[in-house]
Every structure is written in structure tokens, then in C-alpha cells.
Amino acid sequence: MADDLVVTNTVRIPRAELDVSFSTSGGPGGQHANRNATRVDLRLDLQRSSAFSPAQRARVIERLGPELRVAAD
């Protein structure tokens, strides 16, 4: 699919399996702080993802745990 996240030639994560949320970033600024939603959180349930073969899933979960979580702000 066009919305899939291509990781390798054999691993494509369906967009529907990615949980993306936006929020305000923390940090200094007081009342004049940036109030825009500039923080992004991305989550992927590795145990339920259809993107991996059973062997790939076991290897990824062993290294990363049952959920992959990435944040950027």
C-alpha cells in the first residue's frame, strides 16, 4: 500500500498499525511558551503487528520489548 512504512524489502508496516499523536512540547518559556502541538509520539504494538514474520517478531521484541515508542519535539 502507498501508506505503508517501508522498513526493508521484506518489512512493510501498515499505516493503520501506527498510532501517531501530537501534543505541546515541554520546556522553558512561561506564559510566552510555544502553544503549538510540536511534539510527536509514535507507537507500534510489536506483538500484534502483521509486518513481521514470527522469527522477525521474536527477534525485534527480544531487542526492543513488546512496544516501540518514538517521541520527537
mmCIF file of C-alpha atoms in Angstrom:
data_model
loop_
_atom_site.group_PDB
_atom_site.id
_atom_site.type_symbol
_atom_site.label_atom_id
_atom_site.label_comp_id
_atom_site.label_asym_id
_atom_site.label_seq_id
_atom_site.Cartn_x
_atom_site.Cartn_y
_atom_site.Cartn_z
ATOM 1 C CA MET A 1 0.000 0.000 0.000
ATOM 2 C CA ALA A 2 1.058 3.584 -0.534
ATOM 3 C CA ASP A 3 0.654 4.476 3.161
ATOM 4 C CA ASP A 4 2.844 1.615 4.393
ATOM 5 C CA LEU A 5 6.087 2.456 6.147
ATOM 6 C CA VAL A 6 8.798 0.615 4.205
ATOM 7 C CA VAL A 7 11.479 -0.624 6.606
ATOM 8 C CA THR A 8 13.240 -3.191 4.416
ATOM 9 C CA ASN A 9 12.423 -5.148 1.261
ATOM 10 C CA THR A 10 10.567 -7.703 3.405
ATOM 11 C CA VAL A 11 9.146 -5.498 6.188
ATOM 12 C CA ARG A 12 6.354 -3.008 5.493
ATOM 13 C CA ILE A 13 4.388 -1.623 8.440
ATOM 14 C CA PRO A 14 0.752 -0.846 7.559
ATOM 15 C CA ARG A 15 -0.160 2.764 8.356
ATOM 16 C CA ALA A 16 -3.188 1.565 10.346
ATOM 17 C CA GLU A 17 -0.857 -0.143 12.862
ATOM 18 C CA LEU A 18 0.984 3.109 13.691
ATOM 19 C CA ASP A 19 -0.518 5.196 16.479
ATOM 20 C CA VAL A 20 0.525 8.832 15.984
ATOM 21 C CA SER A 21 -0.344 11.647 18.398
ATOM 22 C CA PHE A 22 0.648 15.288 18.702
ATOM 23 C CA SER A 23 0.991 17.429 21.833
ATOM 24 C CA THR A 24 2.718 20.558 23.088
ATOM 25 C CA SER A 25 6.415 20.335 23.813
ATOM 26 C CA GLY A 26 7.695 20.900 27.323
ATOM 27 C CA GLY A 27 10.457 23.270 28.273
ATOM 28 C CA PRO A 28 11.071 26.852 29.347
ATOM 29 C CA GLY A 29 9.062 29.816 28.182
ATOM 30 C CA GLY A 30 6.500 30.685 30.850
ATOM 31 C CA GLN A 31 3.389 32.420 29.583
ATOM 32 C CA HIS A 32 5.039 33.062 26.214
ATOM 33 C CA ALA A 33 5.836 29.400 25.560
ATOM 34 C CA ASN A 34 5.027 27.892 22.191
ATOM 35 C CA ARG A 35 1.488 26.526 22.448
ATOM 36 C CA ASN A 36 1.564 24.656 19.146
ATOM 37 C CA ALA A 37 1.412 20.877 19.048
ATOM 38 C CA THR A 38 5.054 20.356 18.091
ATOM 39 C CA ARG A 39 5.725 17.057 19.902
ATOM 40 C CA VAL A 40 5.041 13.821 18.001
ATOM 41 C CA ASP A 41 4.607 10.419 19.659
ATOM 42 C CA LEU A 42 4.573 7.311 17.501
ATOM 43 C CA ARG A 43 3.702 3.874 18.890
ATOM 44 C CA LEU A 44 3.713 0.428 17.327
ATOM 45 C CA ASP A 45 2.462 -2.710 19.076
ATOM 46 C CA LEU A 46 5.133 -5.178 18.001
ATOM 47 C CA GLN A 47 3.275 -8.205 19.376
ATOM 48 C CA ARG A 48 0.232 -7.576 17.171
ATOM 49 C CA SER A 49 1.892 -6.131 14.078
ATOM 50 C CA SER A 50 1.315 -8.011 10.846
ATOM 51 C CA ALA A 51 4.536 -6.588 9.375
ATOM 52 C CA PHE A 52 6.844 -9.264 10.772
ATOM 53 C CA SER A 53 7.299 -12.979 10.309
ATOM 54 C CA PRO A 54 7.233 -14.956 13.586
ATOM 55 C CA ALA A 55 11.057 -15.140 13.634
ATOM 56 C CA GLN A 56 11.424 -11.402 12.930
ATOM 57 C CA ARG A 57 8.829 -10.562 15.593
ATOM 58 C CA ALA A 58 10.608 -12.646 18.237
ATOM 59 C CA ARG A 59 13.955 -11.026 17.412
ATOM 60 C CA VAL A 60 12.550 -7.474 17.457
ATOM 61 C CA ILE A 61 10.640 -7.995 20.723
ATOM 62 C CA GLU A 62 13.741 -9.532 22.329
ATOM 63 C CA ARG A 63 15.720 -6.388 21.494
ATOM 64 C CA LEU A 64 13.106 -3.637 21.862
ATOM 65 C CA GLY A 65 10.313 -5.019 24.042
ATOM 66 C CA PRO A 66 6.631 -5.513 23.137
ATOM 67 C CA GLU A 67 6.022 -1.912 22.075
ATOM 68 C CA LEU A 68 8.089 0.507 20.022
ATOM 69 C CA ARG A 69 7.660 4.117 21.083
ATOM 70 C CA VAL A 70 9.345 7.115 19.465
ATOM 71 C CA ALA A 71 8.972 10.773 20.523
ATOM 72 C CA ALA A 72 10.302 13.896 18.841
ATOM 73 C CA ASP A 73 9.831 17.503 19.866
#
